[in-house]
Short mmCIF file of C-alpha atoms in Angstrom, two decimals:
data_model
loop_
_atom_site.label_atom_id
_atom_site.label_comp_id
_atom_site.label_asym_id
_atom_site.label_seq_id
_atom_site.Cartn_x
_atom_site.Cartn_y
_atom_site.Cartn_z
CA MET Y 16 90.60 107.54 155.45
CA ILE Y 17 94.06 109.09 155.41
CA ASN Y 18 94.78 111.28 151.66
CA HIS Y 19 97.86 111.86 150.18
CA ARG Y 20 98.71 113.55 146.78
CA PRO Y 21 102.25 113.65 146.17
CA ASP Y 22 104.03 114.71 143.31
CA PHE Y 23 104.80 111.08 142.73
CA LEU Y 24 104.02 107.06 143.76
CA VAL Y 25 106.09 104.45 143.85
CA LEU Y 26 105.05 101.23 144.08
CA GLY Y 27 106.78 98.07 145.55
CA SER Y 28 109.82 98.49 147.89
CA GLY Y 29 112.47 97.51 146.81
CA PHE Y 30 115.75 98.56 146.74
CA GLY Y 31 115.18 100.06 143.42
CA GLY Y 32 111.97 101.21 144.64
CA SER Y 33 113.30 103.04 147.79
CA LEU Y 34 116.51 104.28 146.23
CA LEU Y 35 114.42 106.06 143.51
CA ALA Y 36 111.97 107.39 146.00
CA LEU Y 37 115.37 107.91 148.60
CA ILE Y 38 116.56 110.22 145.88
CA LEU Y 39 113.17 112.64 144.54
CA ALA Y 40 112.27 112.56 148.00
CA ARG Y 41 116.66 114.92 149.01
CA ALA Y 42 115.55 116.90 145.27
CA GLY Y 43 112.51 117.72 147.31
CA LYS Y 44 109.45 115.81 145.85
CA THR Y 45 106.87 114.51 148.12
CA VAL Y 46 106.79 111.03 147.63
CA VAL Y 47 104.30 107.46 148.66
CA MET Y 48 106.15 104.78 148.52
CA ILE Y 49 103.04 101.02 148.86
CA ASP Y 50 104.15 97.71 149.47
CA ARG Y 51 101.87 94.75 150.24
CA SER Y 52 104.77 92.84 151.84
CA ARG Y 53 106.80 94.38 154.59
CA HIS Y 54 110.92 94.41 155.71
CA PRO Y 55 113.17 92.58 156.32
CA ARG Y 56 112.49 89.64 153.54
CA PHE Y 57 114.42 87.52 151.58
CA ALA Y 58 115.12 88.17 148.28
CA ILE Y 59 117.32 87.25 145.81
CA GLY Y 60 119.32 89.21 143.03
CA GLU Y 61 122.63 89.43 145.30
CA SER Y 62 125.98 90.11 144.06
CA SER Y 63 126.98 93.15 142.55
CA THR Y 64 129.81 94.66 140.04
CA PRO Y 65 132.24 97.15 139.55
CA LEU Y 66 129.66 98.36 137.24
CA ALA Y 67 126.55 98.76 140.20
CA ASP Y 68 129.32 100.31 142.43
CA ARG Y 69 129.74 103.04 140.25
CA THR Y 70 126.38 103.46 139.10
CA LEU Y 71 125.75 104.26 142.26
CA ALA Y 72 128.94 106.09 143.55
CA MET Y 73 127.31 108.48 140.75
CA LEU Y 74 124.77 108.42 141.94
CA ALA Y 75 125.81 109.16 146.44
CA ASP Y 76 127.42 112.38 143.69
CA ARG Y 77 124.44 113.68 142.07
CA TYR Y 78 121.95 113.70 144.27
CA GLY Y 79 123.55 113.84 147.57
CA LEU Y 80 122.82 110.70 149.24
CA PRO Y 81 126.71 110.20 150.71
CA GLU Y 82 124.91 107.95 153.59
CA LEU Y 83 125.73 105.44 149.96
CA ARG Y 84 129.23 105.88 149.21
CA PRO Y 85 130.47 103.49 151.82
CA LEU Y 86 128.60 101.25 149.82
CA CYS Y 87 129.92 101.18 146.38
CA HIS Y 88 133.88 98.81 148.32
CA TRP Y 89 133.38 96.22 151.18
CA GLY Y 90 136.11 97.57 152.93
CA SER Y 91 134.51 100.92 152.71
CA TRP Y 92 130.79 98.40 153.84
CA LYS Y 93 131.97 96.92 156.86
CA ARG Y 94 134.28 99.94 158.66
CA MET Y 95 131.26 102.11 158.28
CA TYR Y 96 127.93 99.90 157.98
CA PRO Y 97 129.53 96.86 159.85
CA ALA Y 98 126.09 95.48 161.22
CA LEU Y 99 124.41 95.63 157.84
CA ARG Y 100 125.41 92.33 156.38
CA CYS Y 101 127.13 91.76 152.31
CA GLY Y 102 130.18 89.39 151.13
CA LYS Y 103 133.04 90.32 149.46
CA LYS Y 104 133.36 89.45 145.73
CA ARG Y 105 136.46 89.83 143.69
CA GLY Y 106 135.45 88.21 140.37
CA PHE Y 107 133.16 84.97 138.43
CA THR Y 108 134.57 81.91 139.47
CA TYR Y 109 133.82 78.68 136.83
CA PHE Y 110 133.98 75.57 137.76
CA ASP Y 111 133.21 72.60 135.51
CA GLN Y 112 130.77 70.08 136.83
CA THR Y 113 129.11 68.68 133.56
CA GLY Y 114 130.30 65.63 133.52
CA THR Y 115 130.36 62.78 136.64
CA GLU Y 116 134.25 62.52 136.89
CA ASP Y 117 136.22 64.63 140.62
CA PHE Y 118 138.27 67.11 140.38
CA SER Y 119 141.64 65.41 140.43
CA LEU Y 120 144.87 67.95 140.06
CA ALA Y 121 145.65 65.99 136.07
CA GLY Y 122 143.32 68.16 134.21
CA PHE Y 123 142.36 71.42 136.86
CA ASP Y 124 143.06 73.62 134.23
CA SER Y 125 141.23 73.12 131.93
CA ARG Y 126 137.46 73.04 134.03
CA ARG Y 127 137.51 76.46 136.18
CA LEU Y 128 137.96 80.22 134.39
CA LEU Y 129 138.17 82.43 137.15
CA VAL Y 130 137.99 86.10 136.25
CA SER Y 131 139.04 88.90 138.46
CA ALA Y 132 137.02 92.38 139.13
CA SER Y 133 138.15 93.91 142.27
CA VAL Y 134 142.08 94.82 142.35
CA ASP Y 135 142.41 93.85 146.34
CA ASP Y 136 139.54 92.91 149.32
CA GLU Y 137 139.36 96.51 149.63
CA HIS Y 138 138.01 97.95 146.41
CA SER Y 139 135.90 94.63 146.55
CA ASP Y 140 132.80 94.60 144.83
CA THR Y 141 129.98 92.71 147.62
CA HIS Y 142 127.68 90.17 148.00
CA TRP Y 143 124.09 92.43 148.89
CA LEU Y 144 121.37 89.97 152.03
CA ARG Y 145 118.73 92.06 150.07
CA SER Y 146 116.86 91.63 153.16
CA ASP Y 147 119.56 93.72 154.73
CA VAL Y 148 120.43 96.53 151.86
CA ASP Y 149 116.38 96.34 151.09
CA GLN Y 150 115.89 97.32 155.05
CA PHE Y 151 118.74 99.98 154.58
CA LEU Y 152 117.09 102.13 151.46
CA PHE Y 153 113.47 101.83 152.48
CA GLU Y 154 114.35 103.46 156.33
CA LEU Y 155 116.78 105.31 154.18
CA ALA Y 156 114.34 106.93 151.88
CA GLN Y 157 111.74 107.22 155.16
CA SER Y 158 114.16 109.36 157.44
CA ALA Y 159 114.14 111.61 153.72
CA GLY Y 160 109.82 112.39 154.22
CA VAL Y 161 109.11 109.57 151.93
CA ILE Y 162 105.00 108.12 153.35
CA VAL Y 163 105.26 104.16 153.99
CA ILE Y 164 102.95 102.77 153.36
CA GLN Y 165 103.69 98.86 154.07
CA GLU Y 166 101.94 95.05 154.76
CA CYS Y 167 98.80 96.82 153.20
CA ARG Y 168 95.78 95.75 150.62
CA TYR Y 169 94.76 98.37 148.24
CA MET Y 170 93.12 98.77 144.43
CA LEU Y 171 95.72 100.85 141.75
CA THR Y 172 93.43 102.70 139.16
CA LEU Y 173 93.55 105.02 136.48
CA ASP Y 174 91.52 108.01 136.43
CA ASP Y 175 91.54 111.26 134.06
CA LYS Y 176 95.26 110.59 134.17
CA VAL Y 177 95.13 110.54 137.70
CA TRP Y 178 96.89 107.20 139.56
CA ARG Y 179 94.25 106.33 142.80
CA VAL Y 180 95.27 104.23 145.25
CA GLN Y 181 92.05 102.92 147.70
CA GLY Y 182 93.13 100.24 150.89
CA GLU Y 183 94.07 99.84 154.02
CA SER Y 184 97.30 98.40 156.22
CA ALA Y 185 97.54 95.84 158.74
CA ASP Y 186 96.30 97.80 161.54
CA GLN Y 187 93.03 98.71 159.24
CA VAL Y 188 93.78 102.39 158.78
CA SER Y 189 92.30 103.30 155.73
CA PHE Y 190 94.21 105.06 153.45
CA ALA Y 191 94.34 107.29 149.92
CA VAL Y 192 96.36 108.55 147.57
CA GLU Y 193 96.29 110.77 144.33
CA ALA Y 194 99.37 111.40 141.77
CA PRO Y 195 99.95 112.14 138.48
CA PHE Y 196 102.94 109.77 137.99
CA ALA Y 197 103.43 106.24 138.80
CA ILE Y 198 106.41 104.77 139.18
CA ASP Y 199 106.22 100.93 139.37
CA ALA Y 200 108.73 99.08 141.35
CA THR Y 201 107.08 96.21 142.52
CA GLY Y 202 109.05 93.44 139.44
CA SER Y 203 107.31 90.57 138.38
CA ALA Y 204 103.77 91.41 140.10
CA SER Y 205 104.17 94.39 137.35
CA ALA Y 206 101.26 96.25 139.38
CA VAL Y 207 101.20 99.80 136.69
CA LEU Y 208 101.86 97.40 134.28
CA LYS Y 209 99.17 95.06 134.52
CA VAL Y 210 95.88 98.33 135.39
CA LEU Y 211 97.11 99.04 132.13
CA ALA Y 212 96.99 95.90 130.39
CA VAL Y 213 101.21 95.70 128.80
CA PRO Y 214 100.90 92.88 126.86
CA GLU Y 215 104.20 90.33 127.10
CA GLN Y 216 106.53 89.74 125.06
CA THR Y 217 108.32 87.25 126.24
CA HIS Y 218 107.74 84.61 123.80
CA VAL Y 219 111.04 86.97 121.77
CA LEU Y 220 113.33 85.95 124.05
CA ARG Y 221 115.42 82.60 123.86
CA THR Y 222 116.25 81.64 127.26
CA ASN Y 223 113.88 79.51 129.50
CA SER Y 224 115.61 78.50 132.75
CA ARG Y 225 113.22 78.16 135.97
CA SER Y 226 114.92 77.76 139.59
CA LEU Y 227 115.15 75.98 142.62
CA PHE Y 228 117.71 78.31 145.68
CA ALA Y 229 117.98 79.46 149.33
CA HIS Y 230 120.52 80.23 151.84
CA PHE Y 231 122.25 77.73 152.80
CA GLY Y 232 124.61 77.51 156.07
CA SER Y 233 128.11 75.05 156.67
CA VAL Y 234 128.52 74.59 153.52
CA ALA Y 235 132.42 73.88 152.44
CA SER Y 236 134.12 76.53 150.70
CA CYS Y 237 135.17 75.31 147.18
CA GLU Y 238 138.92 75.84 148.06
CA ARG Y 239 138.32 73.33 150.57
CA VAL Y 240 136.80 70.96 148.60
CA LEU Y 241 139.59 71.42 146.02
CA SER Y 242 142.45 71.31 148.99
CA GLU Y 243 141.20 67.41 149.48
CA ASN Y 244 141.48 66.75 146.49
CA PHE Y 245 145.39 67.98 146.61
CA ILE Y 246 144.76 70.71 144.31
CA SER Y 247 146.37 74.06 144.97
CA VAL Y 248 144.69 78.30 144.74
CA GLU Y 249 148.36 79.51 145.37
CA ALA Y 250 148.17 80.56 141.97
CA PHE Y 251 144.30 82.27 142.19
CA PRO Y 252 144.12 85.44 141.28
CA TYR Y 253 141.60 85.49 144.85
CA ARG Y 254 139.95 83.17 147.03
CA CYS Y 255 137.63 81.55 144.57
CA ASP Y 256 134.84 81.77 147.56
CA ASP Y 257 134.93 85.46 147.32
CA ALA Y 258 133.21 85.18 144.40
CA ALA Y 259 129.59 84.28 141.87
CA VAL Y 260 131.08 81.32 142.66
CA HIS Y 261 129.27 78.75 138.73
CA HIS Y 262 129.51 75.56 138.47
CA VAL Y 263 128.33 74.34 135.66
CA LEU Y 264 126.65 71.52 135.21
CA PRO Y 265 124.84 69.32 132.38
CA ASP Y 266 121.75 70.24 132.43
CA GLY Y 267 122.29 74.10 133.71
CA TRP Y 268 124.29 75.53 136.63
CA MET Y 269 124.69 76.32 140.66
CA TRP Y 270 125.53 79.58 141.39
CA GLN Y 271 127.14 80.13 145.59
CA LEU Y 272 127.92 84.05 147.13
CA ARG Y 273 128.97 83.12 150.45
CA PHE Y 274 128.17 86.35 153.45
CA ASP Y 275 130.20 87.29 155.87
CA ASP Y 276 127.93 85.61 158.17
CA ASP Y 277 129.48 82.81 156.08
CA SER Y 278 125.74 81.29 154.73
CA LEU Y 279 125.58 81.14 151.40
CA SER Y 280 123.18 81.77 149.25
CA ALA Y 281 123.01 78.52 146.27
CA GLY Y 282 120.23 77.91 144.16
CA PHE Y 283 120.02 75.71 140.40
CA MET Y 284 119.27 77.32 137.16
CA ILE Y 285 117.71 74.44 135.00
CA ASP Y 286 117.66 74.88 131.36
CA GLU Y 287 113.93 74.30 130.07
CA ARG Y 288 114.33 74.06 126.35
CA ALA Y 289 113.37 71.95 124.58
CA ALA Y 290 116.52 70.69 123.25
CA ALA Y 291 117.31 70.57 127.03
CA VAL Y 292 114.91 68.65 128.51
CA ALA Y 293 115.25 65.56 125.31
CA ARG Y 294 118.35 64.65 126.93
CA ARG Y 295 118.66 65.25 130.07
CA GLU Y 296 119.04 62.84 132.29
CA PRO Y 297 115.84 61.47 134.15
CA MET Y 298 115.06 62.94 137.54
CA LEU Y 299 112.80 60.80 139.62
CA HIS Y 300 111.34 63.72 142.63
CA SER Y 301 108.35 64.06 144.07
CA SER Y 302 109.85 67.70 146.03
CA ALA Y 303 111.67 69.60 145.47
CA ALA Y 304 114.16 68.69 148.61
CA GLY Y 305 114.13 65.21 146.79
CA GLU Y 306 115.03 67.48 143.60
CA TRP Y 307 117.90 69.61 145.63
CA ASP Y 308 119.14 66.26 146.53
CA ALA Y 309 119.68 64.75 143.34
CA ARG Y 310 121.00 67.63 141.96
CA ILE Y 311 123.69 67.46 144.69
CA SER Y 312 124.44 64.04 145.06
CA ARG Y 313 125.21 63.67 141.05
CA THR Y 314 128.90 64.96 141.21
CA ALA Y 315 130.93 64.63 144.35
CA PHE Y 316 132.36 68.02 144.64
CA LEU Y 317 128.35 69.18 145.12
CA SER Y 318 128.02 66.28 147.78
CA ARG Y 319 131.25 66.88 149.64
CA GLN Y 320 130.22 70.93 150.51
CA PHE Y 321 126.98 70.51 151.13
CA GLU Y 322 127.65 67.59 153.58
CA ASN Y 323 126.68 69.12 156.81
CA ALA Y 324 124.32 71.80 155.30
CA THR Y 325 121.05 73.22 156.47
CA ILE Y 326 118.68 75.92 155.47
CA VAL Y 327 119.06 79.07 157.53
CA ARG Y 328 116.23 81.57 154.98
CA PRO Y 329 114.09 81.85 154.08
CA GLU Y 330 111.64 80.30 157.63
CA SER Y 331 108.91 78.86 154.10
CA GLY Y 332 112.75 76.71 152.63
CA LEU Y 333 113.50 76.01 149.60
CA GLN Y 334 112.09 78.05 146.88
CA VAL Y 335 110.51 76.94 143.35
CA THR Y 336 110.17 79.04 139.95
CA LYS Y 337 108.59 78.88 137.03
CA ARG Y 338 110.25 80.22 134.37
CA ILE Y 339 111.75 82.78 135.36
CA GLN Y 340 111.71 85.17 132.06
CA ARG Y 341 109.76 87.31 131.37
CA LEU Y 342 109.56 91.27 128.94
CA ALA Y 343 106.08 93.38 128.45
CA THR Y 344 105.82 95.27 125.75
CA LYS Y 345 106.34 98.65 127.10
CA GLY Y 346 108.26 100.37 130.20
CA ALA Y 347 107.21 103.62 130.59
CA GLY Y 348 103.95 106.22 128.90
CA SER Y 349 103.67 109.65 129.41
CA ASN Y 350 102.60 109.62 133.00
CA TRP Y 351 104.73 106.58 134.82
CA ALA Y 352 107.40 104.13 134.40
CA ALA Y 353 109.03 100.71 135.82
CA LEU Y 354 111.94 99.68 136.57
CA ALA Y 355 114.41 97.40 134.78
CA ASN Y 356 113.58 94.76 136.71
CA THR Y 357 109.43 95.03 136.48
CA VAL Y 358 110.13 95.17 133.09
CA GLY Y 359 111.64 92.15 132.21
CA PHE Y 360 114.36 89.89 133.89
CA ILE Y 361 115.96 86.82 132.10
CA ASP Y 362 117.82 84.72 134.44
CA PRO Y 363 120.72 85.60 138.02
CA LEU Y 364 124.00 85.04 135.94
CA HIS Y 365 126.50 87.35 134.46
CA SER Y 366 124.94 89.28 137.74
CA THR Y 367 123.14 91.30 135.82
CA GLY Y 368 120.03 92.56 137.86
CA ILE Y 369 121.98 95.44 140.35
CA ALA Y 370 123.17 97.43 137.42
CA HIS Y 371 120.56 97.44 135.34
CA THR Y 372 117.99 98.17 138.07
CA LEU Y 373 120.83 101.33 138.87
CA PHE Y 374 121.21 102.34 134.96
CA SER Y 375 117.01 102.81 135.63
CA VAL Y 376 117.01 104.44 138.72
CA SER Y 377 119.48 106.80 137.30
CA ARG Y 378 117.89 107.47 134.10
CA LEU Y 379 114.65 108.06 135.72
CA ALA Y 380 115.74 109.94 138.28
CA ASP Y 381 117.42 112.27 135.35
CA THR Y 382 113.70 112.62 134.01
CA LEU Y 383 111.58 113.08 135.86
CA LEU Y 384 114.12 115.66 138.64
CA SER Y 385 114.50 117.66 134.38
CA GLN Y 386 113.59 120.72 133.98
CA CYS Y 387 112.08 119.93 130.50
CA GLU Y 388 108.43 120.59 128.96
CA SER Y 389 106.33 117.31 128.98
CA THR Y 390 106.12 116.77 125.98
CA GLU Y 391 110.27 116.72 126.37
CA ARG Y 392 109.63 114.24 129.23
CA ARG Y 393 107.40 111.94 126.71
CA THR Y 394 109.35 111.14 124.10
CA ARG Y 395 112.82 110.73 127.02
CA LEU Y 396 110.17 108.32 129.38
CA GLU Y 397 109.80 106.59 125.37
CA GLU Y 398 113.22 106.24 124.92
CA TYR Y 399 113.10 104.67 128.65
CA SER Y 400 111.22 102.24 127.40
CA ASP Y 401 112.66 101.38 124.20
CA THR Y 402 116.42 101.13 125.71
CA LEU Y 403 115.29 99.75 128.72
CA ILE Y 404 113.52 96.71 126.36
CA ARG Y 405 116.91 96.16 124.02
CA GLU Y 406 119.13 95.37 126.97
CA ILE Y 407 117.05 92.87 128.12
CA ARG Y 408 116.57 91.52 124.81
CA CYS Y 409 120.66 91.96 124.71
CA VAL Y 410 121.22 90.57 127.64
CA ASP Y 411 119.32 87.62 126.90
CA GLU Y 412 121.63 87.13 123.62
CA PHE Y 413 124.35 86.90 126.69
CA VAL Y 414 123.08 84.28 128.70
CA GLU Y 415 121.02 82.51 125.67
CA GLY Y 416 124.93 81.29 124.61
CA CYS Y 417 125.77 80.37 127.87
CA TYR Y 418 123.15 78.44 128.03
CA GLU Y 419 123.53 76.61 123.90
CA SER Y 420 127.00 75.63 124.85
CA ILE Y 421 126.98 72.79 127.79
CA PRO Y 422 127.28 71.04 128.28
CA SER Y 423 131.62 71.88 126.73
CA PHE Y 424 132.69 74.17 129.37
CA ARG Y 425 134.45 75.49 127.10
CA LEU Y 426 132.69 76.94 124.20
CA TRP Y 427 130.26 78.26 128.14
CA CYS Y 428 134.44 79.89 128.87
CA LEU Y 429 134.47 81.39 125.21
CA TRP Y 430 130.86 82.38 124.81
CA SER Y 431 130.93 83.73 128.18
CA MET Y 432 134.01 86.18 127.38
CA LEU Y 433 131.11 88.10 125.20
CA TYR Y 434 129.51 89.34 128.55
CA PHE Y 435 133.04 90.05 129.99
CA THR Y 436 134.31 92.47 126.48
CA ALA Y 437 130.95 94.63 127.18
CA VAL Y 438 130.80 95.05 130.74
CA THR Y 439 134.91 95.78 130.93
CA SER Y 440 134.38 97.93 127.55
CA MET Y 441 132.14 99.95 129.70
CA GLU Y 442 133.69 99.48 133.02
CA ASN Y 443 136.48 101.12 131.31
CA SER Y 444 134.61 104.60 129.71
CA THR Y 445 133.58 107.18 130.92
CA GLY Y 446 130.07 106.53 131.02
CA ASP Y 447 128.12 107.12 134.20
CA GLY Y 448 124.81 104.51 133.54
CA SER Y 449 122.01 108.65 132.62
CA HIS Y 450 119.51 108.11 129.74
CA ALA Y 451 122.72 108.47 127.64
CA VAL Y 452 124.73 105.62 127.76
CA SER Y 453 123.42 102.24 126.45
CA PHE Y 454 123.77 99.33 129.33
CA LEU Y 455 125.71 96.63 127.69
CA ARG Y 456 126.62 98.31 124.53
CA ALA Y 457 122.38 97.56 123.92
CA ASP Y 458 123.00 100.34 121.83
CA ASP Y 459 125.98 100.13 119.94
CA GLY Y 460 124.72 98.23 116.53
CA GLN Y 461 128.29 96.27 115.28
CA PHE Y 462 128.50 94.43 119.24
CA ARG Y 463 124.86 94.07 117.94
CA SER Y 464 126.11 92.35 114.98
CA LEU Y 465 128.87 91.17 116.48
CA LEU Y 466 127.31 89.64 119.15
CA SER Y 467 125.16 87.47 116.56
CA GLU Y 468 127.81 86.59 114.34
CA ALA Y 469 128.64 85.20 117.12
CA ARG Y 470 125.99 82.88 118.00
CA ARG Y 471 126.36 81.16 114.53
CA ARG Y 472 129.41 80.73 115.24
CA LEU Y 473 128.54 78.86 118.38
CA ALA Y 474 126.58 76.38 117.03
CA VAL Y 475 127.81 75.36 114.50
CA ALA Y 476 130.71 74.19 117.37
CA SER Y 477 128.14 73.50 119.52
CA ASN Y 478 127.16 71.35 116.81
CA ALA Y 479 130.35 69.57 116.35
CA ASN Y 480 130.11 65.74 116.15
CA ALA Y 481 133.07 64.86 118.64
CA SER Y 482 135.50 64.46 116.94
CA GLU Y 483 135.17 67.34 115.17
CA GLN Y 484 134.25 69.81 118.29
CA ALA Y 485 138.49 70.16 119.36
CA ARG Y 486 138.99 71.92 116.12
CA ALA Y 487 135.90 73.39 115.89
CA CYS Y 488 135.98 74.79 119.01
CA ALA Y 489 139.87 76.02 118.47
CA ASP Y 490 137.66 77.92 115.28
CA PHE Y 491 136.09 79.55 117.11
CA GLN Y 492 138.14 80.62 119.70
CA GLU Y 493 140.19 82.16 116.94
CA TRP Y 494 137.90 84.41 115.36
CA LEU Y 495 136.39 85.71 118.98
CA ARG Y 496 139.94 86.67 119.56
CA GLY Y 497 139.74 88.93 116.48
CA ALA Y 498 136.40 90.02 116.66
CA VAL Y 499 136.41 91.50 119.98
CA GLU Y 500 139.33 93.79 119.44
CA PRO Y 501 137.70 96.84 120.07
CA TRP Y 502 136.21 96.65 122.94
CA ASN Y 503 139.38 93.88 124.35
CA HIS Y 504 140.99 96.32 126.74
CA VAL Y 505 141.85 94.48 129.44
CA GLY Y 506 143.95 91.31 128.03
CA LEU Y 507 140.92 88.96 127.21
CA PHE Y 508 141.83 85.69 125.71
CA ASP Y 509 145.47 86.01 126.42
CA ASP Y 510 146.89 82.55 126.83
CA THR Y 511 149.78 83.28 128.88
CA CYS Y 512 147.29 83.54 131.63
CA ASN Y 513 145.43 80.43 131.94
CA GLY Y 514 142.32 81.14 132.56
CA LEU Y 515 143.58 83.38 135.27
CA TYR Y 516 142.42 86.12 134.60
CA SER Y 517 143.76 89.93 136.55
CA SER Y 518 144.12 92.14 133.76
CA THR Y 519 139.73 92.44 134.20
CA ALA Y 520 140.08 93.80 137.10
CA ALA Y 521 138.10 97.15 136.81
CA PRO Y 522 140.73 100.25 138.68
CA ALA Y 523 141.05 100.82 141.57
CA ASP Y 524 139.82 104.58 141.40
CA LEU Y 525 136.56 103.82 138.69
CA TRP Y 526 134.86 105.82 140.90
#
């Protein structure tokens, strides 16, 4: 039996858990990190953003982690870690696939939206191949002195304010851990939350979606398929595939994230709200592969893209989920805390996952390494919990509005401007991801009021009959243009750019 009595127990070794363990260890704390699985392993949640990169840069500088600095831009990443796989992400690309007609030059401008996030390739954001990045951070934590136990079975208990773990590793070595503080980085497994019987409040979330996904090889680029349709991409502010690509569909959307080895993370997000299910055309399929093929075949564009596609990751093939939304009622207590992805999750839309996890790592590191008294620490952990839950609910508002907009691509684009308003105003602020800064303006009362009023007006526009919808969309657009003005520092709603935004890119010297 091997016994450990660390300062901190970290359960889960995804990128968030490993990063927080690394920070605590570099600060001189003893840490044990336990995971039931083993690296490398397949994971979804791969799209970074300027806000995520800035927070990672801040953490690297604040806690003396120079190894992380190159990961903040595609250019430095490729120079320093060429074997660590990633993809280039210059922005957010949207294509209208809500109808059955293929793309043609006529009317194409109204069926696409490109929003820049990076000024050039050197300063580009990245898609993280999570199996590589998670293992990289895990090994950094291990090299910093974190005691790691992976691929094990264990039982977690809380006894007299002390967290205890008893288990057995894959090589049948028994271990026991006692720690005064536990960090839950297990995601949906919610190891600590389950021991504490923390209730859920998923019912308050308005987004209701499920997913079907994998990584593919031999998928044609969007640029190639467009060129085959004689559509020029010369005016685009970046190569449209160097982005988080979104295909907006009749009952949800599809993501496409291309890595530098030319493999593609692709998945369908399917709206399961009652209204969406009621209007959905029946799709006969008896397997995940059957549903995938049926959804791909609905549009000529996707059919051509995936004509020769093969699944390259994971080995088990297509992954299928039930509803992916979840939300706990509490995210921290006097002797425990959970990372953002453990407390709740909404949807991959808007690429909020990596950034929000890094925000929660920053706040917890700041609190756990501070010299404050126990009463102040307890107060700060309560604030951390409350803020995290408000932020997840705010993400729910941003995401659900997009689903409500379907099948109107124009309304989808208009509603998305609210997310870009929030995130670009944060990217251009001096906030650093600390405990005092709310994610996507979740604690900005004026902005949240705007979001609520916008959702009311969206319902009016989306429910307008066919003869009135063009006017309703125009009215909604004009109201939004004026309503977001206090936060719109990057030229959103600029009609002269014709849906091709370059001024939204984060400044090259942001961090």
